Coordinates of N, CA and C and ligand atoms in Angstrom, one line a residue:
M104 N 76.4 56.0 -89.6 CA 77.4 56.9 -90.2 C 77.9 57.9 -89.2
E105 N 79.2 58.0 -89.2 CA 79.8 59.0 -88.3 C 79.7 60.4 -89.1
S106 N 79.5 61.4 -88.4 CA 79.4 62.8 -89.0 C 80.7 63.3 -89.4
E107 N 80.7 64.2 -90.3 CA 82.0 64.9 -90.7 C 82.6 65.6 -89.5
T108 N 81.7 66.1 -88.6 CA 82.2 66.8 -87.4 C 83.0 65.9 -86.5
A109 N 82.4 64.6 -86.4 CA 83.2 63.7 -85.5 C 84.5 63.3 -86.1
K110 N 84.5 63.1 -87.5 CA 85.8 62.8 -88.1 C 86.8 64.0 -88.0
N111 N 86.3 65.2 -88.2 CA 87.2 66.3 -88.1 C 87.7 66.5 -86.7
A112 N 86.9 66.1 -85.7 CA 87.4 66.2 -84.4 C 88.6 65.3 -84.1
V113 N 88.5 64.1 -84.7 CA 89.6 63.1 -84.6 C 90.8 63.7 -85.3
L114 N 90.7 64.2 -86.4 CA 91.8 64.8 -87.2 C 92.5 65.9 -86.4
E115 N 91.7 66.8 -85.8 CA 92.2 67.9 -85.0 C 92.9 67.4 -83.8
R116 N 92.3 66.4 -83.1 CA 93.0 65.8 -81.9 C 94.3 65.2 -82.3
L117 N 94.3 64.5 -83.4 CA 95.5 63.8 -83.9 C 96.6 64.8 -84.1
E118 N 96.3 65.9 -84.8 CA 97.3 66.9 -85.0 C 97.9 67.5 -83.7
S119 N 97.0 67.7 -82.8 CA 97.5 68.2 -81.5 C 98.4 67.2 -80.7
I120 N 98.0 65.9 -80.8 CA 98.8 64.9 -80.1 C 100.2 64.8 -80.8
R121 N 100.2 64.9 -82.1 CA 101.5 64.8 -82.8 C 102.4 66.0 -82.5
Q122 N 101.8 67.2 -82.4 CA 102.5 68.4 -82.0 C 103.1 68.2 -80.6
K123 N 102.3 67.8 -79.7 CA 102.8 67.6 -78.3 C 103.9 66.5 -78.2
L124 N 103.7 65.5 -79.0 CA 104.7 64.4 -79.0 C 106.1 65.0 -79.5
R125 N 106.0 65.8 -80.6 CA 107.2 66.4 -81.2 C 107.9 67.3 -80.2
T126 N 107.1 68.1 -79.5 CA 107.6 69.0 -78.5 C 108.3 68.2 -77.4
A127 N 107.6 67.2 -76.9 CA 108.1 66.4 -75.8 C 109.4 65.7 -76.2
C128 N 109.5 65.1 -77.4 CA 110.7 64.5 -77.8 C 111.8 65.5 -78.0
E129 N 111.5 66.6 -78.6 CA 112.6 67.6 -78.8 C 113.1 68.1 -77.5
S130 N 112.3 68.3 -76.5 CA 112.7 68.8 -75.2 C 113.7 67.8 -74.5
A131 N 113.6 66.5 -74.9 CA 114.5 65.5 -74.3 C 115.6 65.1 -75.3
G132 N 115.7 65.8 -76.4 CA 116.8 65.5 -77.4 C 116.5 64.2 -78.1
R133 N 115.2 63.8 -78.2 CA 114.9 62.6 -78.9 C 114.3 62.9 -80.3
D134 N 114.5 61.9 -81.2 CA 113.9 62.0 -82.5 C 112.4 61.7 -82.5
P135 N 111.5 62.6 -82.8 CA 110.1 62.3 -82.8 C 109.7 61.1 -83.6
Q136 N 110.5 60.7 -84.6 CA 110.2 59.5 -85.4 C 110.4 58.3 -84.6
A137 N 111.1 58.4 -83.4 CA 111.4 57.2 -82.6 C 110.1 56.7 -81.8
V138 N 109.1 57.5 -81.8 CA 107.9 57.2 -81.0 C 106.7 56.9 -82.0
T139 N 106.2 55.7 -81.9 CA 105.1 55.3 -82.7 C 103.8 55.6 -81.9
L140 N 102.8 56.2 -82.7 CA 101.6 56.5 -82.0 C 100.6 55.4 -82.4
M141 N 100.2 54.6 -81.4 CA 99.2 53.6 -81.5 C 97.8 54.2 -81.2
A142 N 96.8 53.9 -82.0 CA 95.4 54.3 -81.7 C 94.7 53.1 -81.0
V143 N 94.3 53.4 -79.8 CA 93.6 52.3 -79.0 C 92.1 52.4 -79.3
T144 N 91.5 51.3 -79.7 CA 90.2 51.3 -80.4 C 89.0 50.9 -79.6
K145 N 89.2 50.5 -78.3 CA 88.1 49.9 -77.6 C 86.9 50.9 -77.6
T146 N 85.7 50.3 -77.9 CA 84.4 51.0 -77.9 C 84.3 52.0 -79.1
V147 N 85.3 52.2 -79.9 CA 85.3 53.2 -81.0 C 84.7 52.6 -82.3
D148 N 83.9 53.4 -83.0 CA 83.3 53.1 -84.2 C 84.4 52.9 -85.3
P149 N 84.3 51.8 -86.1 CA 85.4 51.5 -87.1 C 85.6 52.6 -88.1
E150 N 84.5 53.4 -88.4 CA 84.7 54.5 -89.3 C 85.6 55.6 -88.8
L151 N 85.5 55.8 -87.5 CA 86.4 56.8 -86.9 C 87.8 56.3 -86.8
I152 N 87.9 55.0 -86.5 CA 89.3 54.3 -86.5 C 89.9 54.5 -87.9
N153 N 89.2 54.3 -88.9 CA 89.7 54.4 -90.3 C 90.1 55.8 -90.6
T154 N 89.4 56.8 -90.0 CA 89.7 58.2 -90.2 C 91.2 58.4 -89.7
A155 N 91.5 57.8 -88.6 CA 92.9 57.9 -88.0 C 93.9 57.2 -88.9
V156 N 93.5 56.0 -89.4 CA 94.4 55.2 -90.3 C 94.7 56.0 -91.6
D157 N 93.6 56.6 -92.1 CA 93.8 57.4 -93.3 C 94.8 58.6 -93.1
A158 N 94.8 59.0 -91.9 CA 95.7 60.2 -91.5 C 97.1 59.7 -91.1
G159 N 97.3 58.4 -91.3 CA 98.7 58.0 -91.1 C 99.0 57.2 -89.8
V160 N 97.9 56.9 -89.0 CA 98.1 56.0 -87.8 C 98.0 54.6 -88.3
H161 N 99.1 53.8 -88.3 CA 99.0 52.5 -88.9 C 99.0 51.4 -87.9
V162 N 99.1 51.7 -86.6 CA 99.1 50.7 -85.6 C 97.9 50.9 -84.7
L163 N 97.1 49.8 -84.6 CA 95.9 49.9 -83.8 C 96.0 48.9 -82.6
G164 N 95.5 49.3 -81.4 CA 95.6 48.5 -80.2 C 94.3 48.0 -79.8
E165 N 94.2 46.7 -79.6 CA 92.9 46.1 -79.2 C 93.0 45.5 -77.8
N166 N 91.9 45.6 -77.1 CA 91.8 45.1 -75.7 C 91.0 43.8 -75.6
R167 N 90.0 43.7 -76.4 CA 89.0 42.6 -76.1 C 88.9 41.8 -77.3
V168 N 89.0 40.5 -77.1 CA 89.0 39.5 -78.3 C 87.7 39.6 -79.0
Q169 N 86.6 39.5 -78.3 CA 85.3 39.5 -79.1 C 85.0 40.8 -79.9
E170 N 85.3 41.9 -79.2 CA 85.1 43.2 -79.9 C 86.0 43.3 -81.2
F171 N 87.2 42.9 -81.0 CA 88.2 42.9 -82.1 C 87.7 42.0 -83.3
L172 N 87.3 40.8 -83.0 CA 86.9 39.9 -84.0 C 85.6 40.4 -84.8
G173 N 84.8 41.1 -84.0 CA 83.6 41.7 -84.7 C 83.9 42.9 -85.6
K174 N 85.0 43.6 -85.3 CA 85.3 44.9 -86.0 C 86.4 44.7 -87.1
R175 N 87.2 43.7 -87.0 CA 88.5 43.7 -87.8 C 88.2 43.7 -89.3
E176 N 87.2 43.1 -89.7 CA 86.9 43.1 -91.2 C 86.7 44.5 -91.7
L177 N 86.3 45.4 -90.9 CA 86.0 46.8 -91.3 C 87.2 47.7 -91.4
Y178 N 88.3 47.3 -90.8 CA 89.5 48.1 -90.8 C 90.2 48.2 -92.1
R179 N 90.7 49.3 -92.4 CA 91.6 49.4 -93.6 C 92.7 48.4 -93.6
A180 N 93.0 47.9 -94.8 CA 94.0 46.8 -94.9 C 95.4 47.3 -94.5
D181 N 95.7 48.6 -94.5 CA 97.0 49.0 -94.2 C 97.2 49.2 -92.7
A182 N 96.2 48.9 -91.9 CA 96.3 49.0 -90.5 C 96.8 47.7 -89.9
E183 N 97.8 47.8 -89.0 CA 98.3 46.6 -88.3 C 97.7 46.6 -86.9
V184 N 97.3 45.4 -86.4 CA 96.7 45.3 -85.1 C 97.6 44.6 -84.1
Q185 N 97.7 45.2 -82.9 CA 98.4 44.6 -81.8 C 97.5 44.4 -80.7
F186 N 97.7 43.3 -79.9 CA 96.8 43.1 -78.8 C 97.4 43.6 -77.5
I187 N 96.6 44.4 -76.8 CA 97.2 45.1 -75.6 C 96.4 44.8 -74.3
G188 N 95.3 44.1 -74.4 CA 94.5 43.8 -73.2 C 94.8 42.5 -72.5
H189 N 94.2 42.3 -71.4 CA 94.4 41.0 -70.7 C 93.9 39.9 -71.6
L190 N 94.8 38.9 -71.7 CA 94.5 37.8 -72.6 C 94.4 36.5 -71.9
Q191 N 93.2 35.8 -72.0 CA 93.0 34.5 -71.4 C 93.7 33.5 -72.3
T192 N 94.3 32.5 -71.8 CA 95.0 31.5 -72.6 C 94.1 30.8 -73.6
N193 N 92.8 30.6 -73.2 CA 91.9 29.8 -74.1 C 91.4 30.7 -75.3
K194 N 91.8 32.0 -75.3 CA 91.4 32.9 -76.4 C 92.6 33.1 -77.4
V195 N 93.8 32.6 -77.0 CA 94.9 32.9 -77.8 C 94.8 32.5 -79.3
K196 N 94.2 31.3 -79.4 CA 94.0 30.7 -80.8 C 93.2 31.6 -81.7
Q197 N 92.2 32.3 -81.1 CA 91.3 33.2 -81.9 C 92.0 34.4 -82.5
I198 N 93.1 34.8 -82.0 CA 93.8 36.0 -82.5 C 95.2 35.8 -83.0
I199 N 95.7 34.6 -82.9 CA 97.2 34.4 -83.1 C 97.6 34.8 -84.6
D200 N 96.7 34.6 -85.5 CA 97.1 34.9 -86.9 C 96.4 36.2 -87.4
K201 N 95.9 37.0 -86.4 CA 95.2 38.3 -86.8 C 95.9 39.5 -86.2
V202 N 96.9 39.3 -85.4 CA 97.6 40.4 -84.8 C 99.1 40.4 -85.1
S203 N 99.8 41.5 -85.1 CA 101.2 41.5 -85.4 C 102.1 41.5 -84.1
M204 N 101.4 41.7 -83.0 CA 102.2 41.6 -81.7 C 101.2 41.5 -80.6
I205 N 101.6 40.8 -79.5 CA 100.9 40.7 -78.3 C 101.7 41.4 -77.2
Q206 N 101.1 42.5 -76.6 CA 101.9 43.4 -75.7 C 101.7 43.0 -74.2
S207 N 100.8 42.1 -74.0 CA 100.4 41.9 -72.6 C 100.7 40.5 -72.0
V208 N 102.0 40.1 -72.3 CA 102.4 38.8 -71.7 C 103.0 39.0 -70.3
D209 N 102.3 38.4 -69.3 CA 102.8 38.7 -67.9 C 102.9 37.4 -67.2
S210 N 102.9 36.2 -67.9 CA 103.2 35.0 -67.2 C 103.8 34.0 -68.2
L211 N 104.5 33.0 -67.7 CA 105.1 31.9 -68.5 C 103.9 31.1 -69.1
H212 N 102.9 30.9 -68.3 CA 101.7 30.1 -68.7 C 101.1 30.7 -70.0
L213 N 100.9 32.0 -70.0 CA 100.3 32.7 -71.2 C 101.3 32.6 -72.3
A214 N 102.6 32.8 -72.1 CA 103.6 32.8 -73.1 C 103.6 31.4 -73.8
E215 N 103.5 30.3 -73.0 CA 103.5 29.0 -73.5 C 102.3 28.7 -74.4
A216 N 101.2 29.3 -74.0 CA 99.9 29.1 -74.8 C 100.1 29.9 -76.2
I217 N 100.8 31.0 -76.1 CA 101.0 31.8 -77.4 C 102.0 31.0 -78.2
D218 N 103.0 30.4 -77.6 CA 104.0 29.6 -78.3 C 103.4 28.4 -79.1
R219 N 102.5 27.7 -78.3 CA 101.9 26.6 -79.0 C 101.0 27.0 -80.1
A220 N 100.2 28.1 -79.9 CA 99.3 28.5 -81.0 C 100.1 29.0 -82.2
A221 N 101.2 29.7 -81.9 CA 102.0 30.2 -83.0 C 102.6 29.1 -83.8
E222 N 103.1 28.1 -83.1 CA 103.6 26.9 -83.8 C 102.6 26.3 -84.7
H223 N 101.4 26.1 -84.1 CA 100.3 25.5 -84.9 C 100.0 26.3 -86.1
A224 N 100.0 27.6 -86.0 CA 99.7 28.5 -87.1 C 100.9 28.7 -88.1
G225 N 102.0 28.2 -87.7 CA 103.2 28.3 -88.6 C 103.8 29.7 -88.6
L226 N 103.8 30.3 -87.4 CA 104.4 31.7 -87.4 C 105.2 31.9 -86.1
R227 N 105.9 33.0 -86.0 CA 106.6 33.3 -84.8 C 106.0 34.7 -84.3
M228 N 105.5 34.7 -83.0 CA 104.8 35.9 -82.6 C 105.7 36.8 -81.8
P229 N 105.8 38.1 -82.2 CA 106.5 39.1 -81.4 C 105.6 39.4 -80.2
V230 N 106.3 39.5 -79.0 CA 105.5 39.9 -77.8 C 106.3 40.9 -77.0
L231 N 105.6 41.6 -76.1 CA 106.2 42.5 -75.1 C 105.8 41.8 -73.8
L232 N 106.7 42.0 -72.8 CA 106.4 41.6 -71.4 C 105.8 42.7 -70.7
E233 N 104.7 42.5 -70.1 CA 104.0 43.6 -69.3 C 104.5 43.7 -67.9
V234 N 105.0 44.9 -67.5 CA 105.6 45.1 -66.2 C 104.7 45.9 -65.4
N235 N 104.5 45.5 -64.1 CA 103.7 46.2 -63.2 C 104.6 47.1 -62.4
I236 N 104.9 48.3 -63.0 CA 105.9 49.2 -62.4 C 105.4 49.9 -61.2
G237 N 104.0 50.1 -61.1 CA 103.5 50.9 -60.1 C 103.2 50.2 -58.8
G238 N 103.5 48.9 -58.7 CA 103.3 48.1 -57.5 C 101.9 47.7 -57.4
E239 N 101.3 47.7 -56.2 CA 100.1 47.0 -55.9 C 98.8 47.6 -56.6
L240 N 98.9 48.9 -57.0 CA 97.7 49.6 -57.5 C 97.3 49.0 -58.8
S241 N 98.2 48.5 -59.6 CA 97.7 47.9 -60.9 C 97.8 46.4 -60.8
K242 N 96.9 45.7 -61.4 CA 96.8 44.3 -61.2 C 97.5 43.5 -62.2
S243 N 97.6 43.9 -63.4 CA 98.3 43.1 -64.4 C 99.8 43.4 -64.5
G244 N 100.5 42.5 -65.0 CA 101.9 42.7 -65.2 C 102.8 42.0 -64.2
V245 N 104.0 41.7 -64.6 CA 105.0 41.0 -63.7 C 105.7 42.1 -62.9
S246 N 106.1 41.7 -61.7 CA 106.9 42.7 -60.9 C 108.3 42.9 -61.5
P247 N 108.9 44.0 -61.3 CA 110.3 44.2 -61.8 C 111.2 43.1 -61.3
A248 N 111.0 42.7 -60.0 CA 111.9 41.6 -59.5 C 111.7 40.3 -60.2
E249 N 110.5 40.0 -60.7 CA 110.3 38.7 -61.4 C 110.6 38.8 -62.9
L250 N 110.8 40.0 -63.4 CA 111.0 40.2 -64.9 C 112.2 39.4 -65.5
P251 N 113.4 39.5 -64.8 CA 114.5 38.8 -65.5 C 114.3 37.3 -65.7
A252 N 113.6 36.7 -64.7 CA 113.4 35.2 -64.9 C 112.3 35.0 -65.9
L253 N 111.3 35.8 -66.0 CA 110.3 35.6 -67.0 C 110.9 35.8 -68.4
L254 N 111.7 36.9 -68.5 CA 112.4 37.2 -69.8 C 113.2 36.0 -70.3
R255 N 114.0 35.4 -69.3 CA 114.8 34.3 -69.6 C 114.0 33.1 -70.1
D256 N 112.9 32.8 -69.4 CA 112.1 31.6 -69.7 C 111.4 31.8 -71.1
V257 N 110.8 33.0 -71.3 CA 110.1 33.2 -72.5 C 111.0 33.2 -73.7
Q258 N 112.2 33.7 -73.5 CA 113.2 33.6 -74.7 C 113.5 32.2 -75.1
Q259 N 113.3 31.2 -74.3 CA 113.6 29.8 -74.6 C 112.5 29.3 -75.6
L260 N 111.3 29.9 -75.6 CA 110.2 29.4 -76.4 C 110.5 29.7 -77.9
P261 N 110.4 28.6 -78.8 CA 110.9 28.8 -80.2 C 110.0 29.6 -81.0
C262 N 108.7 29.7 -80.7 CA 107.8 30.5 -81.6 C 107.3 31.8 -81.1
I263 N 108.1 32.3 -80.2 CA 107.9 33.6 -79.6 C 109.2 34.5 -79.7
E264 N 109.0 35.8 -80.0 CA 110.1 36.7 -80.1 C 109.9 37.8 -79.1
V265 N 110.6 37.9 -78.1 CA 110.4 39.0 -77.1 C 111.0 40.3 -77.7
R266 N 110.2 41.3 -78.0 CA 110.7 42.6 -78.6 C 110.9 43.7 -77.6
G267 N 110.2 43.6 -76.4 CA 110.4 44.7 -75.5 C 109.4 44.6 -74.3
L268 N 109.2 45.7 -73.7 CA 108.4 45.8 -72.5 C 107.2 46.8 -72.6
M269 N 106.1 46.5 -71.9 CA 105.0 47.4 -71.9 C 104.6 47.6 -70.4
T270 N 104.0 48.8 -70.2 CA 103.5 49.1 -68.8 C 102.3 50.0 -68.8
I271 N 101.5 49.8 -67.8 CA 100.4 50.7 -67.5 C 100.5 51.2 -66.1
P272 N 101.2 52.3 -65.9 CA 101.4 52.8 -64.5 C 100.1 53.3 -63.9
P273 N 100.0 53.2 -62.6 CA 98.8 53.7 -61.9 C 98.8 55.2 -62.1
P274 N 97.6 55.9 -61.9 CA 97.6 57.3 -62.0 C 98.5 57.9 -61.0
A275 N 99.3 58.9 -61.4 CA 100.3 59.5 -60.5 C 99.6 60.7 -59.8
A276 N 100.1 60.9 -58.6 CA 99.6 62.0 -57.8 C 100.0 63.4 -58.3
D277 N 101.2 63.4 -58.9 CA 101.6 64.7 -59.5 C 102.7 64.4 -60.6
P278 N 103.0 65.5 -61.4 CA 103.9 65.2 -62.5 C 105.3 64.7 -62.1
A279 N 105.8 65.1 -61.0 CA 107.1 64.6 -60.6 C 107.0 63.0 -60.3
E280 N 106.0 62.6 -59.7 CA 105.8 61.2 -59.5 C 105.7 60.4 -60.8
Q281 N 104.9 61.0 -61.7 CA 104.7 60.4 -63.0 C 106.1 60.3 -63.7
D282 N 106.9 61.3 -63.7 CA 108.2 61.3 -64.3 C 109.1 60.2 -63.7
A283 N 109.0 60.1 -62.4 CA 109.8 59.1 -61.6 C 109.5 57.7 -62.1
V284 N 108.2 57.4 -62.2 CA 107.7 56.1 -62.6 C 108.2 55.7 -64.0
F285 N 108.1 56.7 -65.0 CA 108.6 56.4 -66.3 C 110.1 56.3 -66.4
A286 N 110.8 57.1 -65.6 CA 112.3 57.0 -65.5 C 112.7 55.6 -65.0
E287 N 112.0 55.1 -64.0 CA 112.2 53.8 -63.4 C 112.0 52.7 -64.5
M288 N 110.9 52.9 -65.3 CA 110.6 51.9 -66.3 C 111.7 51.9 -67.4
A289 N 112.2 53.1 -67.7 CA 113.2 53.3 -68.8 C 114.5 52.6 -68.3
A290 N 114.8 52.8 -67.0 CA 116.0 52.2 -66.5 C 115.9 50.6 -66.5
L291 N 114.8 50.1 -66.2 CA 114.6 48.7 -66.2 C 114.7 48.2 -67.7
Y292 N 114.2 48.9 -68.6 CA 114.3 48.6 -70.0 C 115.7 48.5 -70.5
R293 N 116.5 49.5 -70.1 CA 117.9 49.5 -70.5 C 118.7 48.3 -69.9
E294 N 118.3 48.0 -68.6 CA 118.9 46.9 -67.9 C 118.6 45.6 -68.7
M295 N 117.4 45.4 -69.1 CA 116.9 44.2 -69.8 C 117.5 44.1 -71.2
Q296 N 117.9 45.3 -71.8 CA 118.6 45.2 -73.1 C 119.9 44.5 -73.0
N297 N 120.5 44.4 -71.9 CA 121.7 43.6 -71.7 C 121.4 42.1 -71.8
E298 N 120.2 41.7 -71.6 CA 119.8 40.3 -71.6 C 119.2 39.9 -73.0
A299 N 118.7 40.8 -73.7 CA 118.0 40.5 -74.9 C 117.9 41.7 -75.9
P300 N 117.9 41.5 -77.2 CA 117.8 42.6 -78.1 C 116.5 43.2 -78.2
L301 N 116.1 44.1 -77.2 CA 114.8 44.7 -77.1 C 114.8 46.0 -77.9
S302 N 113.7 46.3 -78.6 CA 113.6 47.6 -79.3 C 112.3 48.3 -79.1
V303 N 111.4 47.8 -78.2 CA 110.1 48.4 -78.0 C 109.9 48.7 -76.5
L304 N 109.6 49.9 -76.2 CA 109.2 50.3 -74.8 C 107.8 51.0 -75.0
S305 N 106.8 50.2 -74.7 CA 105.4 50.7 -74.9 C 104.9 51.3 -73.6
M306 N 104.9 52.6 -73.5 CA 104.4 53.3 -72.3 C 103.9 54.7 -72.6
G307 N 102.9 55.1 -71.9 CA 102.3 56.4 -72.2 C 100.9 56.2 -72.8
M308 N 99.9 56.9 -72.1 CA 98.5 56.8 -72.6 C 98.0 58.3 -72.7
S309 N 96.7 58.5 -72.8 CA 96.2 59.8 -73.1 C 96.6 60.9 -72.0
G310 N 96.7 60.4 -70.8 CA 97.0 61.4 -69.7 C 98.4 61.7 -69.4
D311 N 99.3 60.8 -70.0 CA 100.7 60.9 -69.6 C 101.7 60.7 -70.7
Y312 N 101.2 60.8 -72.0 CA 102.1 60.4 -73.1 C 103.3 61.3 -73.3
E313 N 103.1 62.6 -72.9 CA 104.3 63.5 -73.1 C 105.4 63.2 -72.1
S314 N 105.1 62.9 -70.9 CA 106.1 62.4 -69.9 C 106.7 61.1 -70.4
A315 N 105.9 60.2 -70.9 CA 106.5 58.9 -71.3 C 107.4 59.1 -72.5
A316 N 107.1 60.0 -73.4 CA 107.9 60.3 -74.6 C 109.3 60.9 -74.2
R317 N 109.2 61.8 -73.2 CA 110.4 62.4 -72.7 C 111.4 61.4 -72.1
H318 N 110.8 60.3 -71.5 CA 111.6 59.3 -70.8 C 111.9 58.1 -71.6
G319 N 111.7 58.1 -72.9 CA 112.3 57.1 -73.8 C 111.2 56.1 -74.3
S320 N 110.0 56.4 -74.2 CA 109.0 55.5 -74.8 C 109.2 55.4 -76.3
T321 N 109.0 54.2 -76.8 CA 109.0 54.1 -78.3 C 107.6 53.9 -78.9
M322 N 106.6 53.7 -78.0 CA 105.3 53.6 -78.5 C 104.3 54.1 -77.4
V323 N 103.5 55.1 -77.8 CA 102.4 55.6 -76.9 C 101.1 55.0 -77.4
R324 N 100.3 54.6 -76.4 CA 99.0 54.0 -76.8 C 97.9 54.9 -76.4
I325 N 97.2 55.5 -77.4 CA 96.3 56.6 -77.1 C 94.9 56.3 -77.6
G326 N 94.0 56.4 -76.6 CA 92.5 56.2 -76.9 C 91.8 57.5 -76.8
S327 N 91.4 57.8 -75.6 CA 90.4 58.9 -75.4 C 90.9 60.3 -75.9
A328 N 92.2 60.5 -75.8 CA 92.7 61.8 -76.3 C 92.6 62.0 -77.8
L329 N 92.4 60.8 -78.5 CA 92.3 60.8 -79.9 C 90.8 60.7 -80.4
F330 N 90.1 59.8 -79.7 CA 88.7 59.5 -80.2 C 87.7 60.2 -79.3
G331 N 88.0 60.8 -78.2 CA 87.1 61.3 -77.3 C 86.8 60.4 -76.2
A332 N 86.0 60.8 -75.2 CA 85.7 59.9 -74.0 C 85.0 58.7 -74.5
R333 N 85.3 57.6 -73.8 CA 84.7 56.3 -74.2 C 83.3 56.2 -73.6
Y334 N 82.4 55.7 -74.4 CA 81.0 55.5 -73.9 C 80.7 54.0 -73.8
Y335 N 80.4 53.6 -72.6 CA 80.1 52.2 -72.4 C 78.5 52.1 -72.3
P336 N 77.9 51.5 -73.3 CA 76.4 51.4 -73.2 C 76.0 50.6 -71.9
P337 N 74.9 50.9 -71.3 CA 74.5 50.2 -70.1 C 74.2 48.8 -70.4
K338 N 74.5 47.8 -69.6 CA 74.1 46.4 -69.8 C 72.6 46.2 -69.7
L339 N 72.0 45.5 -70.6 CA 70.5 45.3 -70.5 C 70.2 44.1 -69.7
Ligands
LIG1695 C1 92.5 51.8 -72.9 C2 94.0 51.5 -72.9 C3 94.8 52.5 -73.4 C4 94.4 53.9 -73.8 O1 93.8 54.6 -72.7 P1 93.5 56.2 -72.9 O2 93.7 56.7 -71.5 O3 92.1 56.3 -73.3 O4 94.5 56.7 -73.8 C5 96.2 52.2 -73.5 N1 96.7 51.0 -73.1 C6 95.9 50.0 -72.6 C7 96.5 48.7 -72.3 C8 94.5 50.3 -72.6 O5 93.7 49.3 -72.1

């Protein structure tokens, strides 16, 4: 059982994040409603996750297939789950009918596996293409140079619907650099909107969501700022 103190801490952090998001959006002339707050659930107790869902956070982000499959039955029914972690092609089948979007598509190979699994399950899967905007420091994601070709190829797949872009920028040295990276990502997103009807730009995490919101993010993915620092039990 999670204590009332732990639940109240989540509610207080949530209020503070919402306030900061509102301020960030308003400072950039954006409608705060245009930014969805996703709760990132890795390592978090389902009871605390449901505390956030009860308070109006309806989109949950999952990183790990096994952890997700073990916890999903415990989530409130009005929570929708999106997959945001690195996904191996042989695990796609396990999640295809349990998530409403896969945000981490960074190769045609993975997209084809999702397309096949979606066809088999009789559905069409919304996806985001993950972009490695920071260059070599981050390992996952397609480079901006390779993005147009990947977008074109994935759009040909019948059981996939490309909804937008996702990025995890490397930690920035200072706020100006952080702003520059998000501005670059927003420009790339606008450019790709000429190629496809994209409506989701998923960028911004606990340490940088205000900057991301000022630069046009439509979804921030927040873990530790909402649930507290993650605790990874030592491997036995
Ligand atoms: C863990 C994770 C987040 C959230 O990270 P915090 O810094 O704790 O907010 C967001 N996106 C992805 C893809 C993640 O793996």
